[in-house]
Amino acid sequence: MSPVDTSATGRAADKPPADKPADKPAVEPAVDKPPRVSGGRLLRSEVQLVFRRRRTVALLAALVAIPVLIAVALQLSSGPPAPGDGPPFLDQVAQSGAFVAATSIVVAIPLFLPLTIAVVAGDSIAGEASNGTLRYLLLAPAGRTRLLVVKSAVVLLFCVVAPAAMSLVGLVLGNLLFGAADAAGLSGDVLTSGDLTVRIGLLTLYAALSMVGLASVGIFVSTVTDVPVGAMATTIVVAVASQILGGLSQLDWLHPWLLTNAWLEFADLLRSPIVWDSFVSNAILQGGYAAVFLTLAWARFTTKDVLS
Amino acid sequence: MSDLAVSTAGLTKKFGSQTVLDSVDIAVPHGAVYGFLGPNGSGKTTTLRILLGLASADSGTASILGHDVPRQLAQALPDVGALVEGPAFYPYLSGTANLARLDAADPTTDPSTRAQRVANALHRVGLTAAARKKAKAYSLGMKQRLGIASALLRPRSLLVLDEPTNGLDPQGTREVRALVRSLADDGTTVVVSSHLLAEVEQICSHVAVMSRGRLVAQGTLAEFRDESGVVVRVDTPDVPGALATMAGLGLADVTPGDAAVSARLDGHPPETVVAALVRADVRVRSFVVQSESLEERFVAITGEGFDVAG
């Protein structure tokens, strides 16, 4: 789903029936029945809150600027980069514009993408707490578990939307400027431009999946503090520290457990036939992080005193 | 128990080694306007937080609208409108959008009436003209009004208003008083915490006083006043004569002032005092009968003014 889609559906659904006759004063019968557990309307409200927020739009715009910059730089440069020059896939853009999207994701994964995830995830609960709106949501009553589920769902949605926005712009702009030609995959075989689009889609999904663990850490940290900037900073420090540890060969034994271990292991998705091993093992790793940290977040959030 | 809108028994809460609530027993009858008084730091807001499920108690029980707290809060809270520790909003959303967000968070409201209910609530607090403005552009008083509007998004059985007139101008204060009265007339139970004693005196039917984490007094406003004496003050140039006459009548606490004498009536009808003064040729410039103010009573009970309890 692209961010444009999200806000468009949100907006359409949000419009109250403006000319609805005010036939009765909006009096509701006293509620005797136990409240239905419905996440739908709160979810819609949360999607609008996050994706219409100027900060989120700015984050997405910054991500989208990466493929734009890459495409413009290549367009303006005199010759194609030599093989092995610049970030992975850059030299392949000359074959097919779709590689603009692949290059953008590779460039963004180590820092830029996690940075945006850290901002959105770190803000999720702590932002409401520092605002004071958390207590009013709980008094509404949103329900602590329901609120956490909705918040987590929207953070995970952002994990998908962020790389998807980059890929979409990269694909469109790349194909426009450099043509949607067939190109050689990593196994040396030829991928049609349709194949390539599918592969870029898989790459995007892989990037989204890679962010799930970090997002879960961010949500947990966000339940611990009332200072959103602190939660954001802690989350990004986790991502960076994990990558530093991953670079130390003395810590080989630790590497399979690192959140960031498989972040760049997506090359198999560009082979023919596709090798799914890294995708599956990354899914298990990220799922494990999500299970642990979302459970911790739930345990913390459902018992803590909201004093902000 | 069930005839009380809000009740607690032995509510105790500690932060570390500090006891912030010490066995608090609150009883708010249905339909009461319950004035919750106490110096800063006496535990008022903590009590309200526990009642509303924002914080947990270390021991003791609580219930609101017949539902156990915190076990059955989800059933009770939709019928409770609350303003706790000041209003809070998303600064980048409009007044309308802020209220719609809170309404969406309540799973028991009807989304099809939301726009209308939001508009009604804004109208009720006089914010219709500012409904589309972003909350960050609101003044302190407007935020306070928006906070009260959020408590009025749907008909409530219980309103909990923590310092509702904070930041309001005199006109706004009057409006809030009128609003509380009209809600109470409709049968809504209202718990108002305030440090403005005059305000509590004007709108409340019941009063409770907290001091250093303990509930030191609770009752109807009438009971509260009965315990305090009625005081008369005579303005006169003949202070010695007035002193002698009033002491002779058996009034208590006869105190001379600057061209005035005051005393407690202690059950004497005020007209007998005037008659005695006139018979004794004491020149009376004015004669005032006044109840001891809630403030004097408050200070007498808590043994302190508005200093923060340590």
XYZ file of C-alpha atoms in Angstrom:
618
model
C 0.000 0.000 0.000
C 1.377 3.381 -0.834
C 1.066 6.326 1.529
C -1.071 8.068 -1.060
C -3.563 5.213 -0.997
C -3.710 5.184 2.749
C -4.495 8.792 3.268
C -6.926 8.827 0.370
C -9.060 6.005 1.738
C -8.703 7.446 5.186
C -9.924 10.807 4.037
C -12.859 9.415 2.121
C -13.942 7.311 5.052
C -13.432 10.101 7.508
C -15.798 12.586 5.943
C -18.791 12.687 8.199
C -22.121 12.905 6.464
C -21.936 16.660 6.597
C -25.470 17.368 5.503
C -26.988 14.698 7.665
C -30.037 16.290 9.237
C -29.640 16.994 12.888
C -32.978 15.398 13.559
C -32.261 14.431 17.144
C -29.797 15.695 19.628
C -27.211 12.997 19.496
C -28.399 11.164 22.543
C -27.383 7.604 22.917
C -29.214 5.075 24.968
C -27.400 4.201 28.135
C -25.037 1.380 27.413
C -25.934 -1.702 29.341
C -24.368 -4.240 27.053
C -20.672 -4.895 27.545
C -18.656 -2.891 25.026
C -17.868 -4.682 21.802
C -14.210 -5.126 21.208
C -13.756 -3.407 17.889
C -10.440 -2.167 16.666
C -11.730 -0.898 13.331
C -12.580 2.686 14.051
C -9.606 3.253 16.316
C -7.386 1.691 13.650
C -8.731 4.065 11.036
C -8.235 7.007 13.367
C -4.667 5.896 14.090
C -3.832 5.453 10.391
C -5.058 8.972 9.718
C -3.213 10.365 12.722
C 0.104 8.829 11.712
C -0.009 9.161 7.941
C -1.510 12.611 7.741
C 0.944 13.953 10.237
C 3.381 16.345 8.660
C 6.348 14.574 10.228
C 5.411 11.225 8.694
C 4.927 12.836 5.313
C 8.349 14.455 5.659
C 9.950 11.109 6.557
C 8.403 9.464 3.523
C 9.422 12.377 1.325
C 13.006 12.019 2.540
C 12.957 8.289 1.721
C 11.489 8.952 -1.699
C 14.217 11.508 -2.318
C 16.770 8.658 -2.414
C 15.608 7.097 -5.726
C 15.055 10.578 -7.108
C 18.617 11.602 -6.259
C 20.051 8.370 -7.651
C 18.110 8.704 -10.879
C 18.964 12.347 -11.354
C 22.657 11.786 -10.573
C 22.887 8.955 -13.088
C 21.023 10.951 -15.689
C 23.368 13.894 -15.336
C 26.617 11.899 -15.210
C 28.556 11.439 -18.441
C 28.857 7.666 -18.657
C 27.386 4.654 -16.831
C 29.247 3.691 -13.646
C 31.790 0.929 -14.096
C 30.754 -2.492 -12.719
C 31.438 -2.568 -9.002
C 31.366 1.186 -8.698
C 29.074 2.734 -6.108
C 26.432 0.842 -4.168
C 25.206 -2.603 -5.312
C 23.018 -2.630 -8.436
C 24.002 0.902 -9.424
C 25.891 -0.229 -12.494
C 22.892 -2.306 -13.599
C 20.659 0.714 -13.919
C 22.057 1.110 -17.431
C 20.442 -2.265 -18.290
C 17.082 -1.557 -16.707
C 15.656 1.392 -14.816
C 14.092 -0.963 -12.250
C 17.472 -1.177 -10.565
C 17.041 2.396 -9.338
C 14.536 0.964 -6.860
C 16.872 -1.872 -5.841
C 19.772 0.519 -5.344
C 17.635 2.860 -3.201
C 16.585 0.093 -0.871
C 20.143 -1.164 -0.464
C 21.329 2.350 0.306
C 18.518 3.031 2.776
C 18.536 -0.225 4.753
C 21.527 0.294 7.054
C 20.541 3.681 8.498
C 17.969 5.782 6.739
C 15.100 3.322 6.712
C 15.657 2.204 10.346
C 15.815 5.862 11.326
C 12.305 6.474 10.035
C 11.062 3.271 11.673
C 12.629 4.357 14.972
C 10.846 7.711 14.792
C 7.424 6.211 14.150
C 7.786 3.268 16.553
C 9.437 5.287 19.321
C 6.696 7.864 19.143
C 3.847 5.351 19.212
C 3.100 5.237 22.953
C 5.602 7.713 24.383
C 4.345 10.421 22.044
C 0.823 10.050 23.391
C 2.170 9.965 26.935
C 4.208 13.148 26.574
C 1.258 14.810 24.893
C -1.033 13.802 27.754
C -3.422 12.316 25.218
C -2.613 8.806 26.412
C -4.691 9.289 29.561
C -7.638 10.585 27.580
C -7.436 7.674 25.131
C -7.449 5.279 28.083
C -10.360 7.147 29.663
C -12.335 7.012 26.413
C -11.893 3.998 27.095
C -9.673 2.715 24.314
C -8.572 -0.292 26.366
C -4.878 -0.831 26.915
C -4.525 -4.023 24.903
C -6.670 -2.670 22.071
C -4.682 0.542 21.938
C -1.360 -1.304 21.870
C -2.570 -3.666 19.144
C -3.766 -0.758 17.013
C -0.581 1.231 17.601
C 1.584 -1.786 16.701
C -0.458 -2.507 13.594
C 0.045 1.009 12.288
C 3.781 0.952 13.037
C 4.027 -2.314 11.089
C 2.013 -0.725 8.300
C 4.593 2.036 8.189
C 7.326 -0.638 7.897
C 5.658 -1.690 4.643
C 4.735 1.751 3.367
C 8.225 3.227 3.821
C 10.186 0.858 1.533
C 7.187 0.570 -0.784
C 7.175 4.307 -1.373
C 10.856 4.188 -2.294
C 10.433 1.220 -4.619
C 7.431 2.700 -6.342
C 9.148 5.978 -7.065
C 12.360 4.163 -8.039
C 10.525 1.873 -10.460
C 8.495 4.614 -12.092
C 11.321 7.113 -12.352
C 13.930 4.479 -13.347
C 11.770 3.003 -16.073
C 10.939 6.469 -17.342
C 14.510 7.712 -17.532
C 16.429 4.529 -18.313
C 13.843 2.293 -19.959
C 12.124 -0.857 -18.759
C 14.428 -3.290 -20.493
C 15.229 -6.906 -19.690
C 18.310 -7.356 -17.560
C 20.612 -10.028 -16.269
C 19.813 -11.432 -12.850
C 22.450 -12.517 -10.364
C 22.527 -16.035 -11.837
C 23.418 -14.592 -15.223
C 20.059 -15.403 -16.745
C 17.738 -12.841 -18.294
C 14.906 -11.323 -16.275
C 12.152 -9.627 -18.206
C 11.054 -6.219 -17.012
C 7.904 -7.859 -15.632
C 10.082 -10.341 -13.719
C 12.171 -7.481 -12.475
C 9.136 -5.636 -11.134
C 8.121 -8.747 -9.216
C 11.661 -9.128 -7.865
C 11.693 -5.494 -6.766
C 8.392 -6.159 -5.022
C 9.972 -9.090 -3.179
C 12.960 -6.952 -2.279
C 10.590 -4.341 -0.842
C 8.810 -6.985 1.164
C 12.159 -8.224 2.422
C 13.089 -4.723 3.557
C 9.727 -4.363 5.305
C 10.190 -7.730 6.998
C 13.669 -6.726 8.132
C 12.209 -3.729 9.953
C 9.658 -5.730 11.962
C 12.077 -6.679 14.728
C 13.372 -3.144 15.111
C 9.844 -1.739 15.088
C 8.903 -4.129 17.908
C 11.911 -3.024 19.936
C 10.855 0.591 19.318
C 7.297 -0.056 20.471
C 8.551 -1.708 23.635
C 10.937 1.148 24.431
C 8.069 3.528 23.766
C 6.025 1.915 26.550
C 8.867 2.355 29.022
C 9.388 6.097 28.743
C 7.285 9.232 28.448
C 9.922 10.934 26.330
C 9.374 10.115 22.651
C 12.781 11.419 21.533
C 14.424 9.103 24.055
C 12.531 6.130 22.681
C 13.462 7.067 19.111
C 17.139 7.508 19.976
C 17.275 4.231 21.917
C 15.731 2.374 19.005
C 18.174 3.721 16.467
C 21.067 3.006 18.827
C 19.893 -0.620 18.977
C 19.966 -0.784 15.167
C 23.421 0.763 14.881
C 24.938 -1.203 17.771
C 23.577 -4.410 16.330
C 25.218 -3.673 12.979
C 28.521 -2.855 14.681
C 28.433 -6.157 16.566
C 27.569 -7.836 13.281
C 30.767 -6.450 11.807
C 33.034 -7.980 14.446
C 34.116 -11.414 13.292
C 35.194 -12.289 16.854
C 31.505 -12.384 17.733
C 30.538 -14.919 15.063
C 28.540 -16.964 17.557
C 26.333 -13.951 18.265
C 25.624 -12.989 14.679
C 22.689 -15.332 13.957
C 20.834 -13.718 16.867
C 21.341 -10.145 15.780
C 18.326 -8.137 14.709
C 20.244 -6.748 11.769
C 22.006 -9.959 10.765
C 20.006 -10.620 7.592
C 19.209 -7.056 6.604
C 21.349 -7.244 3.451
C 20.876 -10.931 2.664
C 18.374 -10.389 -0.127
C 20.569 -11.213 -3.125
C 18.924 -14.652 -3.403
C 15.695 -12.964 -4.364
C 17.338 -11.849 -7.612
C 18.443 -15.330 -8.633
C 16.585 -17.726 -10.916
C 15.016 -19.730 -9.528
C 14.512 -17.671 -6.381
C 16.270 -19.075 -3.350
C 13.975 -18.511 -0.357
C 16.320 -19.638 2.440
C 17.371 -16.175 3.602
C 13.825 -14.875 3.370
C 12.533 -17.667 5.590
C 15.333 -17.466 8.143
C 14.953 -13.690 8.322
C 11.205 -14.094 8.796
C 11.827 -16.448 11.717
C 14.385 -14.091 13.255
C 12.198 -11.009 12.892
C 9.134 -12.920 14.079
C 11.070 -13.993 17.154
C 12.059 -10.411 17.956
C 8.482 -9.268 17.386
C 7.089 -11.987 19.660
C 9.488 -11.188 22.484
C 9.351 -7.396 22.370
C 5.644 -7.021 21.651
C 4.938 -9.340 24.579
C 7.211 -7.257 26.778
C 5.480 -4.116 25.534
C 2.094 -5.617 26.353
C 3.207 -6.710 29.822
C 4.570 -3.265 30.507
C 1.781 -1.223 28.993
C -1.119 -3.113 30.558
C 0.260 -2.739 34.072
C 1.957 0.633 34.180
C 0.632 3.679 35.985
C -0.104 6.415 33.500
C 1.084 9.471 35.386
C 1.951 11.742 32.492
C -22.569 0.368 48.226
C -24.588 0.386 45.046
C -26.404 3.594 45.955
C -23.080 5.362 45.720
C -21.824 6.655 42.390
C -18.235 6.487 43.565
C -16.850 4.732 46.588
C -13.513 3.602 47.874
C -12.524 1.650 50.940
C -9.080 1.698 52.464
C -7.485 2.991 49.276
C -3.728 3.099 49.792
C -0.969 3.988 47.382
C 2.759 4.279 47.901
C 5.412 5.686 45.641
C 8.524 4.043 46.969
C 8.632 4.778 50.679
C 6.279 7.732 50.436
C 2.648 7.034 51.198
C 0.606 9.249 48.912
C -2.770 7.789 49.835
C -3.418 6.431 53.284
C -6.602 4.394 53.625
C -8.950 6.760 51.836
C -12.695 6.056 52.082
C -14.705 8.121 49.657
C -18.477 8.035 49.304
C -20.134 10.021 46.527
C -23.922 9.600 46.408
C -25.694 9.524 43.051
C -26.600 12.993 41.854
C -24.187 14.749 44.176
C -21.871 17.550 43.188
C -18.895 16.457 45.193
C -16.245 19.037 45.913
C -12.880 17.419 46.384
C -10.605 19.795 48.248
C -7.071 19.723 49.460
C -3.763 21.498 49.193
C -1.455 20.675 46.312
C 0.141 17.289 46.817
C -2.528 16.027 49.184
C -3.473 13.106 46.940
C -6.585 14.381 45.138
C -5.386 13.692 41.637
C -3.851 10.363 42.602
C -7.214 9.298 44.001
C -8.938 10.328 40.780
C -6.312 8.503 38.703
C -6.901 5.296 40.614
C -10.672 5.659 40.298
C -10.314 6.048 36.548
C -7.903 3.140 36.153
C -4.897 5.212 35.123
C -2.967 4.131 38.177
C -3.243 1.140 40.450
C -3.711 1.098 44.200
C -1.477 -0.915 46.495
C -4.428 -1.946 48.602
C -8.056 -1.118 49.130
C -11.074 -1.311 46.853
C -12.827 1.170 44.651
C -15.921 1.226 42.517
C -17.511 3.674 40.131
C -21.126 3.463 38.966
C -21.429 0.064 40.595
C -18.472 -1.409 38.716
C -15.353 -2.641 40.433
C -12.185 -0.729 39.713
C -10.058 -1.738 37.926
C -11.646 -5.088 36.987
C -14.830 -3.755 35.378
C -13.550 -0.392 34.235
C -14.347 -1.051 30.604
C -18.051 -1.193 31.477
C -17.967 1.917 33.639
C -15.761 4.301 31.677
C -18.065 4.937 28.700
C -20.482 6.527 31.183
C -17.762 8.645 32.729
C -16.553 11.944 31.345
C -13.292 13.131 32.796
C -10.861 15.978 32.812
C -7.761 14.918 34.713
C -4.602 16.925 35.303
C -5.451 19.515 32.688
C -6.611 19.100 29.124
C -4.336 17.439 26.551
C -4.635 17.393 22.797
C -2.858 16.731 19.543
C -1.592 20.228 18.812
C -1.594 19.650 15.052
C -5.256 18.582 14.918
C -8.269 20.864 14.976
C -10.650 20.955 17.926
C -13.144 18.898 15.959
C -10.545 16.332 14.883
C -9.275 15.997 18.444
C -12.731 15.194 19.763
C -13.446 12.824 16.865
C -10.254 10.948 17.699
C -11.271 10.494 21.342
C -14.736 9.442 20.276
C -13.249 6.846 17.910
C -11.239 5.451 20.811
C -14.458 4.633 22.674
C -15.674 1.329 21.242
C -19.228 1.889 22.466
C -20.062 5.091 20.604
C -22.020 5.219 17.380
C -19.786 6.527 14.572
C -22.781 7.695 12.554
C -23.678 10.294 15.192
C -20.097 11.304 15.847
C -19.994 14.507 13.815
C -23.200 15.714 15.405
C -22.111 14.835 18.938
C -18.753 16.530 18.465
C -20.477 19.648 17.186
C -22.906 19.605 20.119
C -20.114 19.244 22.660
C -18.178 22.120 21.095
C -21.304 24.245 21.061
C -21.947 23.504 24.696
C -18.614 24.970 25.748
C -18.787 27.867 23.304
C -16.075 26.668 20.939
C -18.085 26.388 17.733
C -16.290 29.341 16.172
C -12.875 27.804 16.881
C -13.810 24.235 15.939
C -11.613 24.178 12.835
C -8.621 25.886 14.416
C -5.684 23.713 15.352
C -5.472 23.008 19.055
C -2.015 24.562 19.267
C -3.598 27.923 18.385
C -5.992 27.647 21.344
C -5.522 29.769 24.436
C -5.261 28.094 27.830
C -8.930 28.805 28.493
C -9.963 27.439 25.111
C -8.013 24.248 25.761
C -9.766 23.945 29.080
C -13.105 24.326 27.316
C -12.112 21.718 24.748
C -11.203 19.378 27.595
C -14.625 19.844 29.120
C -16.178 19.295 25.688
C -14.416 15.941 25.447
C -16.079 14.927 28.693
C -19.444 15.837 27.178
C -19.147 13.843 23.956
C -22.033 11.690 25.078
C -24.446 11.765 27.981
C -22.576 10.700 31.084
C -23.678 9.423 34.460
C -20.546 10.676 36.141
C -18.276 13.597 35.420
C -14.867 13.864 37.020
C -13.489 17.362 36.657
C -10.040 18.037 37.999
C -9.594 21.811 38.396
C -12.139 22.593 35.676
C -11.842 26.373 35.825
C -8.071 26.448 35.608
C -7.015 29.141 33.154
C -10.534 30.377 32.515
C -11.425 34.047 32.662
C -14.191 35.115 35.066
C -16.784 34.754 32.331
C -15.560 31.243 31.510
C -15.582 30.352 35.207
C -19.201 31.401 35.451
C -20.071 29.383 32.374
C -18.430 26.276 33.818
C -20.329 26.765 37.074
C -23.575 27.086 35.150
C -22.685 24.012 33.097
C -21.950 21.927 36.184
C -25.231 23.058 37.730
C -27.251 22.204 34.638
C -25.588 18.792 34.368
C -26.260 18.134 38.030
C -29.886 19.160 37.523
C -30.115 16.495 34.838
C -29.009 13.945 37.426
C -25.343 13.659 36.500
C -23.059 13.009 39.429
C -20.136 15.425 39.371
C -16.844 15.143 41.213
C -15.005 18.468 41.116
C -11.549 18.789 42.511
C -10.551 22.345 43.084
C -8.436 24.608 45.154
C -10.870 27.475 44.649
C -12.927 27.156 47.790
C -15.368 29.883 46.875
C -16.163 28.004 43.727
C -16.735 24.732 45.541
C -18.949 26.554 48.007
C -21.096 27.847 45.178
C -21.733 24.662 43.254
C -21.210 21.681 45.525
C -23.698 19.669 47.530
C -20.988 17.589 49.184
C -17.475 18.373 50.296
C -14.464 16.242 51.069
C -11.089 17.434 52.244
C -7.807 15.650 51.673
C -4.667 16.405 53.597
C -1.346 14.598 53.318
C -2.863 11.555 51.677
C -5.703 11.204 54.157
C -9.358 12.077 53.866
C -9.862 14.369 56.841
C -13.460 15.447 56.324
C -16.408 14.395 54.207
C -20.079 15.283 54.233
C -22.770 17.503 52.813
C -22.004 21.164 52.506
C -24.687 21.878 55.139
C -23.125 19.485 57.632
C -19.807 20.987 56.914
C -21.090 24.458 57.615
C -22.987 23.475 60.762
C -19.796 22.424 62.382
C -18.425 25.823 61.773
C -19.865 28.714 63.693
C -21.848 31.679 62.520
C -19.979 34.891 63.107
C -21.344 38.394 63.645
C -19.460 41.600 63.239
C -20.520 44.986 64.596
C -18.967 48.157 63.249
C -19.092 50.685 66.041
C -17.073 53.544 67.508
C -17.969 52.245 70.991
C -15.755 49.181 71.048
C -15.568 48.739 74.845
C -19.350 48.986 75.236
C -19.949 46.489 72.441
C -17.366 44.128 73.933
C -19.042 44.194 77.314
C -22.547 43.772 75.920
C -21.659 40.884 73.642
C -19.617 39.099 76.269
C -22.515 39.623 78.644
C -24.865 37.863 76.230
C -22.603 34.831 76.339
C -21.261 34.988 72.807
C -18.027 33.096 72.187
C -14.756 34.384 70.852
C -15.621 38.037 71.328
C -12.767 39.841 69.629
C -12.244 43.587 69.374
C -11.105 44.965 66.055
C -10.507 48.360 64.539
C -13.798 50.138 65.304
C -15.469 46.741 65.215
C -16.181 43.714 67.356
C -16.751 40.193 66.126
C -17.986 37.091 67.892
C -19.469 33.659 67.328
C -23.208 33.469 67.781
C -23.233 29.993 69.319
C -26.951 29.638 68.777
C -28.027 33.110 69.863
C -30.457 34.748 67.434
C -28.718 37.720 65.856
C -31.646 40.084 66.529
C -31.173 39.734 70.289
C -27.624 40.907 69.875
C -28.724 44.027 67.999
C -31.424 44.765 70.574
C -28.963 44.414 73.449
C -26.448 46.659 71.748
C -29.033 49.359 71.124
C -30.304 49.156 74.709
C -26.747 49.599 75.938
C -26.453 52.763 73.819
C -23.779 51.249 71.608
C -23.771 53.129 68.333
C -24.129 50.528 65.557
C -22.855 51.502 62.141
C -23.377 48.114 60.587
C -24.138 44.602 61.699
C -23.103 41.594 59.638
C -24.001 37.933 60.108
C -21.760 35.585 58.202
C -21.060 31.914 58.116
C -17.513 31.025 58.725
C -16.073 30.747 55.236
C -15.160 27.385 53.872
C -11.633 28.621 53.702
C -11.414 29.220 57.436
C -12.973 25.834 58.007
C -10.570 24.282 55.555
C -7.554 25.768 57.277
C -8.925 24.650 60.629
C -9.259 21.066 59.378
C -6.044 20.688 57.465
C -4.059 22.832 59.843
C -2.379 24.437 56.899
C -2.912 26.870 54.135
C -2.131 26.131 50.562
C 1.462 25.205 51.138
C 2.586 22.050 49.476
C 2.518 19.159 51.908
C 6.024 17.755 52.257
